[in-house]
């Protein structure tokens, strides 16, 4: 067996079935023989007939050996299991270098749960890795369900009937359509798994206690006093009753069904609870218990065991070490958390990781009058993460705004993909803690990262996420999004009875990039009629996109009349209104509009801000989001001339010769970049004076001699280049001068190139980050950009407009657009090279580093003067982009703080 064929461990995956249950998908093993026989015995005669086109009631020993023995290369087979029981099997057998026959068999009781679709997805990815390009499947015309599996995968299916058998043939290339189908199924399955937790109708509290000061007692009390619309069961092996509820010794003893289990037992007992819940058929666990990864190596191992056990029995897991979950829906009123009170009902979904902060967050929400639809505190987020909640909230009609308090991001690549899709219809506001330190909270399993904070910022910006710095600012933005319409532009009007505060608003707005019309000053004695007339006039103006109302009440005035005016106009206006009203924060009762859904404040309620700067800052954030949501975001895969197969072959050849990795030679770098349509200005490495002269003659003179050592690569400001060399004499002089320069090291390497067109020097870099995966960065070359940290980042895949935004986000971007009368460079060419590099890095995780520097960009294109690349073996095959799988815990050695 080849080394390639033996590398199949990465094919193992935890997957979600269509109904949200967890299952395991893995390569079949020889020791699966008994399990395979048991599986086959549970399959109906009809399904066996559909699989083999003839009666096939039992398997011979030879059959079993043939089905369970594969080489994981030309013959690949996967099984899907539920708690070690096989429920489906799929395989392909290669019939030529690039074609394979594919077939499935799924237990009848498990059909309709998406098992066949999962098997086909993963078999296609395995086939692509092994050089298979096309699948062939023979299906009986009467087997409509199996035909549907193939036809709904997004592939272009060609069918023909021969001898009464339907032969389906299709390319297994990962097309945009196929990826879209896969991601839509991923969203539905992950949303279904979370919905079954949020909409639980029966909850068991394991560890329920009679002690008033215990967590178990608090969980039962909060569920019961919160008027939970379902059944609550107490589980305590040492009590007859808890808080008036009968207590059961085990979950299995509960007479009715149990949807969700709240676990508050000591950490060492949690695994026993998992087995008890699995035997009962529980869907989800909310583990409040501490004592896991936050307590060091032993706790980390305990958490991994908990996750593995939960998933092996099909359970989703929230926590451990979490605050709990809340659903404010009137028919549920689910408060399965340690918060003693329910937040008001509203349109905002809130995800946070910190259990400690969760209670404070809920108190702030209630104080501001900001209603929530659902709330999750994920704690150590061993399983359920913010990505799962985004998938759920995307289709949740009760949620219109999403808030994320993120202490770490376990899978930024998936987060970016999902957030970008969700942000198109629902705004996401995020606080990422640890911005200055890049710290990781205790208990969070996160891969190490060398990416700067600017890369995190770029990820949020690329996905349309509204990133804020503090929780207060998050709530400022949320109360505007939850109660007011989005602005259609950045032009704001100001109406108020305080000139001083209006001036503060105008200054803050200008600083935030908003356009301010002339403020309307009503004077300190303005009454409600004055405000009504002025606000309606300002809102009606075509050059007004939003309005800031300022009301500082005179002495002994409640402001109720003015509040009624603001609330009435706010309810009717299609333009957002914010206020600084009586210096209050949140949505004051006086400014609230009744919520038809039963929440504390309805659409049209006018949010108030204690400080005018806070109102303007929130409005500016929402304006930026509105502009992002309204614009075209470009297209992926624009370039059709990529020779991805040739590039992969080149990388494989290099790693075959250097298994631990290697820096590519000049010729290899040329060939690699050429696969993606990027040309390099030819250079010739030289080692002495004679070689330099010979190189100049070869290139036809008008050349440069460059010192190419690493410490000089990004230093166009120092004299390591001799330009305009026309003959042997000049080359000899240049060699003597450069080699004799006191700043030149003995190990300096030299090369000769033709003189390139003058232009602006820029640099490109791609890398593989352990956490983010592929990263592309771009900036102007030289020390000033380095000192100012003026570099733009993007996470592939990138659209053409993502690349354009990267260029414009540079502080030094004006130098590319004709600054102070200089010639405008070919920005389209810069955009094109960014997209090509992003595609290359997305295709080739083995590229650990690739630097193009310097690159001169001018009015007619660009010239790549130098490039350096390093490849290393990579376990990341980009599988999460093409197949569905749940995230795995980080490997030992990854950051756990």
Tab-separated table of N, CA, C and O in Angstrom, residues 198 326-329 343-351 361-362 365 369-376 389 392-393 396-404 426-429 474-475 477-483 587 595 597 599-601 603:
chain	number	residue	atom	x	y	z
A	198	UNK	N	-33.608	24.267	21.977
A	198	UNK	CA	-34.346	25.480	22.326
A	198	UNK	C	-35.845	25.219	22.496
A	198	UNK	O	-36.503	25.897	23.278
A	326	UNK	N	-31.757	30.062	27.383
A	326	UNK	CA	-33.033	30.731	27.607
A	326	UNK	C	-33.758	30.852	26.275
A	326	UNK	O	-33.142	31.167	25.250
A	327	UNK	N	-35.067	30.607	26.293
A	327	UNK	CA	-35.935	30.872	25.150
A	327	UNK	C	-37.165	31.606	25.681
A	327	UNK	O	-37.923	31.063	26.485
A	328	UNK	N	-37.361	32.856	25.238
A	328	UNK	CA	-38.435	33.684	25.785
A	328	UNK	C	-39.763	33.521	25.057
A	328	UNK	O	-40.715	34.255	25.334
A	329	UNK	N	-39.858	32.591	24.098
A	329	UNK	CA	-41.103	32.390	23.361
A	329	UNK	C	-42.256	32.193	24.346
A	329	UNK	O	-42.136	31.413	25.301
A	343	UNK	N	-35.087	37.479	30.793
A	343	UNK	CA	-35.059	38.768	30.096
A	343	UNK	C	-36.369	38.975	29.363
A	343	UNK	O	-37.096	38.019	29.099
A	344	UNK	N	-36.698	40.221	29.021
A	344	UNK	CA	-37.932	40.447	28.267
A	344	UNK	C	-37.858	39.813	26.884
A	344	UNK	O	-36.778	39.638	26.317
A	345	UNK	N	-39.021	39.472	26.348
A	345	UNK	CA	-39.072	38.901	25.014
A	345	UNK	C	-38.704	39.962	23.988
A	345	UNK	O	-39.030	41.134	24.131
A	346	UNK	N	-37.988	39.543	22.946
A	346	UNK	CA	-37.598	40.484	21.907
A	346	UNK	C	-37.113	39.784	20.663
A	346	UNK	O	-37.353	38.586	20.469
A	347	UNK	N	-36.374	40.528	19.850
A	347	UNK	CA	-35.963	40.046	18.527
A	347	UNK	C	-34.477	39.722	18.444
A	347	UNK	O	-33.953	39.507	17.362
A	348	UNK	N	-33.784	39.704	19.563
A	348	UNK	CA	-32.329	39.588	19.576
A	348	UNK	C	-31.903	38.224	20.098
A	348	UNK	O	-32.340	37.799	21.170
A	349	UNK	N	-31.063	37.535	19.340
A	349	UNK	CA	-30.445	36.307	19.808
A	349	UNK	C	-29.068	36.609	20.342
A	349	UNK	O	-28.308	37.374	19.727
A	350	UNK	N	-28.719	36.045	21.508
A	350	UNK	CA	-27.454	36.388	22.168
A	350	UNK	C	-26.667	35.114	22.464
A	350	UNK	O	-27.178	34.190	23.099
A	351	UNK	N	-25.424	35.088	21.988
A	351	UNK	CA	-24.504	33.985	22.292
A	351	UNK	C	-23.301	34.540	23.022
A	351	UNK	O	-22.678	35.513	22.571
A	361	UNK	N	-24.609	40.184	31.723
A	361	UNK	CA	-25.125	40.521	30.401
A	361	UNK	C	-26.655	40.538	30.424
A	361	UNK	O	-27.300	41.455	29.905
A	362	UNK	N	-27.254	39.531	31.051
A	362	UNK	CA	-28.714	39.466	31.101
A	362	UNK	C	-29.292	40.619	31.911
A	362	UNK	O	-30.359	41.156	31.580
A	365	UNK	N	-29.244	43.659	29.657
A	365	UNK	CA	-30.293	43.554	28.652
A	365	UNK	C	-31.628	44.011	29.229
A	365	UNK	O	-32.359	44.812	28.627
A	369	UNK	N	-34.115	47.490	28.455
A	369	UNK	CA	-35.349	47.219	27.753
A	369	UNK	C	-35.130	46.551	26.417
A	369	UNK	O	-35.957	46.640	25.510
A	370	UNK	N	-33.995	45.862	26.277
A	370	UNK	CA	-33.668	45.177	25.027
A	370	UNK	C	-34.130	43.730	25.133
A	370	UNK	O	-33.565	42.939	25.891
A	371	UNK	N	-35.161	43.372	24.395
A	371	UNK	CA	-35.708	42.030	24.497
A	371	UNK	C	-34.890	40.998	23.743
A	371	UNK	O	-34.284	41.290	22.703
A	372	UNK	N	-34.858	39.778	24.262
A	372	UNK	CA	-34.141	38.672	23.627
A	372	UNK	C	-35.134	37.634	23.128
A	372	UNK	O	-36.200	37.428	23.712
A	373	UNK	N	-34.766	36.965	22.054
A	373	UNK	CA	-35.520	35.787	21.613
A	373	UNK	C	-34.949	34.545	22.280
A	373	UNK	O	-35.685	33.732	22.854
A	374	UNK	N	-33.639	34.392	22.202
A	374	UNK	CA	-32.956	33.238	22.782
A	374	UNK	C	-31.590	33.671	23.294
A	374	UNK	O	-31.012	34.669	22.834
A	375	UNK	N	-31.063	32.897	24.240
A	375	UNK	CA	-29.764	33.193	24.853
A	375	UNK	C	-29.059	31.879	25.123
A	375	UNK	O	-29.673	30.904	25.566
A	376	UNK	N	-27.751	31.863	24.842
A	376	UNK	CA	-26.930	30.682	25.127
A	376	UNK	C	-25.614	31.130	25.742
A	376	UNK	O	-24.937	32.024	25.220
A	389	UNK	N	-25.141	28.305	16.474
A	389	UNK	CA	-26.219	29.251	16.753
A	389	UNK	C	-26.509	30.128	15.540
A	389	UNK	O	-27.673	30.448	15.257
A	392	UNK	N	-28.743	28.277	13.265
A	392	UNK	CA	-30.120	28.240	13.765
A	392	UNK	C	-30.803	29.588	13.574
A	392	UNK	O	-31.944	29.669	13.082
A	393	UNK	N	-30.138	30.665	13.975
A	393	UNK	CA	-30.761	31.989	13.924
A	393	UNK	C	-31.022	32.451	12.491
A	393	UNK	O	-31.886	33.289	12.274
A	396	UNK	N	-34.521	31.430	11.968
A	396	UNK	CA	-35.430	31.607	13.095
A	396	UNK	C	-36.206	32.906	12.931
A	396	UNK	O	-35.642	33.999	13.003
A	397	UNK	N	-37.519	32.806	12.737
A	397	UNK	CA	-38.350	33.988	12.506
A	397	UNK	C	-38.399	34.905	13.728
A	397	UNK	O	-38.699	36.098	13.593
A	398	UNK	N	-38.124	34.381	14.913
A	398	UNK	CA	-38.188	35.195	16.129
A	398	UNK	C	-36.942	36.050	16.336
A	398	UNK	O	-36.936	36.927	17.196
A	399	UNK	N	-35.902	35.786	15.562
A	399	UNK	CA	-34.627	36.490	15.744
A	399	UNK	C	-34.326	37.352	14.526
A	399	UNK	O	-34.260	36.842	13.408
A	400	UNK	N	-34.139	38.647	14.763
A	400	UNK	CA	-33.822	39.576	13.679
A	400	UNK	C	-32.431	40.179	13.818
A	400	UNK	O	-31.871	40.677	12.847
A	401	UNK	N	-31.875	40.150	15.019
A	401	UNK	CA	-30.542	40.705	15.287
A	401	UNK	C	-29.776	39.680	16.107
A	401	UNK	O	-30.347	39.031	16.999
A	402	UNK	N	-28.491	39.531	15.830
A	402	UNK	CA	-27.663	38.513	16.499
A	402	UNK	C	-26.507	39.209	17.210
A	402	UNK	O	-25.796	40.023	16.613
A	403	UNK	N	-26.318	38.873	18.487
A	403	UNK	CA	-25.216	39.409	19.278
A	403	UNK	C	-24.287	38.269	19.680
A	403	UNK	O	-24.748	37.214	20.138
A	404	UNK	N	-22.989	38.479	19.513
A	404	UNK	CA	-21.979	37.474	19.860
A	404	UNK	C	-20.940	38.100	20.770
A	404	UNK	O	-20.311	39.098	20.400
A	426	UNK	N	-29.505	39.310	8.233
A	426	UNK	CA	-29.666	39.636	9.646
A	426	UNK	C	-28.340	40.197	10.177
A	426	UNK	O	-27.295	39.543	10.049
A	427	UNK	N	-28.375	41.402	10.773
A	427	UNK	CA	-27.123	41.976	11.269
A	427	UNK	C	-26.558	41.178	12.437
A	427	UNK	O	-27.292	40.708	13.306
A	428	UNK	N	-25.236	41.027	12.432
A	428	UNK	CA	-24.501	40.366	13.517
A	428	UNK	C	-23.599	41.394	14.168
A	428	UNK	O	-22.798	42.050	13.494
A	429	UNK	N	-23.718	41.543	15.477
A	429	UNK	CA	-22.865	42.464	16.233
A	429	UNK	C	-21.984	41.613	17.139
A	429	UNK	O	-22.486	40.752	17.868
A	474	UNK	N	-21.956	47.222	22.148
A	474	UNK	CA	-22.779	46.189	21.522
A	474	UNK	C	-24.261	46.468	21.772
A	474	UNK	O	-25.096	46.423	20.852
A	475	UNK	N	-24.607	46.783	23.024
A	475	UNK	CA	-26.005	47.064	23.339
A	475	UNK	C	-26.474	48.358	22.674
A	475	UNK	O	-27.637	48.460	22.264
A	477	UNK	N	-25.579	49.469	19.752
A	477	UNK	CA	-25.889	49.145	18.360
A	477	UNK	C	-27.129	48.254	18.277
A	477	UNK	O	-27.991	48.450	17.420
A	478	UNK	N	-27.229	47.298	19.193
A	478	UNK	CA	-28.338	46.345	19.150
A	478	UNK	C	-29.679	47.030	19.332
A	478	UNK	O	-30.661	46.691	18.655
A	479	UNK	N	-29.773	48.005	20.263
A	479	UNK	CA	-31.072	48.635	20.502
A	479	UNK	C	-31.504	49.480	19.303
A	479	UNK	O	-32.703	49.675	19.090
A	480	UNK	N	-30.570	49.943	18.507
A	480	UNK	CA	-30.918	50.646	17.272
A	480	UNK	C	-31.397	49.657	16.214
A	480	UNK	O	-32.441	49.855	15.567
A	481	UNK	N	-30.644	48.554	16.033
A	481	UNK	CA	-31.010	47.555	15.026
A	481	UNK	C	-32.339	46.881	15.351
A	481	UNK	O	-33.121	46.557	14.448
A	482	UNK	N	-32.601	46.655	16.633
A	482	UNK	CA	-33.795	45.910	17.027
A	482	UNK	C	-35.069	46.727	16.896
A	482	UNK	O	-36.161	46.154	16.763
A	483	UNK	N	-34.953	48.067	16.936
A	483	UNK	CA	-36.166	48.886	17.012
A	483	UNK	C	-36.353	49.863	15.866
A	483	UNK	O	-37.452	50.413	15.702
A	587	UNK	N	-33.994	51.890	26.004
A	587	UNK	CA	-35.257	52.306	25.389
A	587	UNK	C	-36.196	52.687	26.531
A	587	UNK	O	-36.863	51.825	27.118
A	595	UNK	N	-45.318	46.229	21.536
A	595	UNK	CA	-44.843	45.140	20.684
A	595	UNK	C	-45.987	44.173	20.429
A	595	UNK	O	-46.552	43.594	21.368
A	597	UNK	N	-45.829	41.345	19.329
A	597	UNK	CA	-45.435	39.976	19.673
A	597	UNK	C	-45.394	39.761	21.179
A	597	UNK	O	-45.072	38.660	21.636
A	599	UNK	N	-43.417	41.567	23.362
A	599	UNK	CA	-42.167	41.988	23.963
A	599	UNK	C	-42.293	43.314	24.686
A	599	UNK	O	-43.349	43.947	24.709
A	600	UNK	N	-41.176	43.751	25.293
A	600	UNK	CA	-41.208	44.974	26.086
A	600	UNK	C	-41.212	46.227	25.226
A	600	UNK	O	-41.710	47.271	25.639
A	601	UNK	N	-40.632	46.173	24.041
A	601	UNK	CA	-40.573	47.341	23.164
A	601	UNK	C	-40.660	46.875	21.720
A	601	UNK	O	-39.905	46.003	21.289
A	603	UNK	N	-41.173	47.414	17.329
A	603	UNK	CA	-40.560	48.131	16.222
A	603	UNK	C	-41.032	49.577	16.213
A	603	UNK	O	-42.224	49.841	16.347
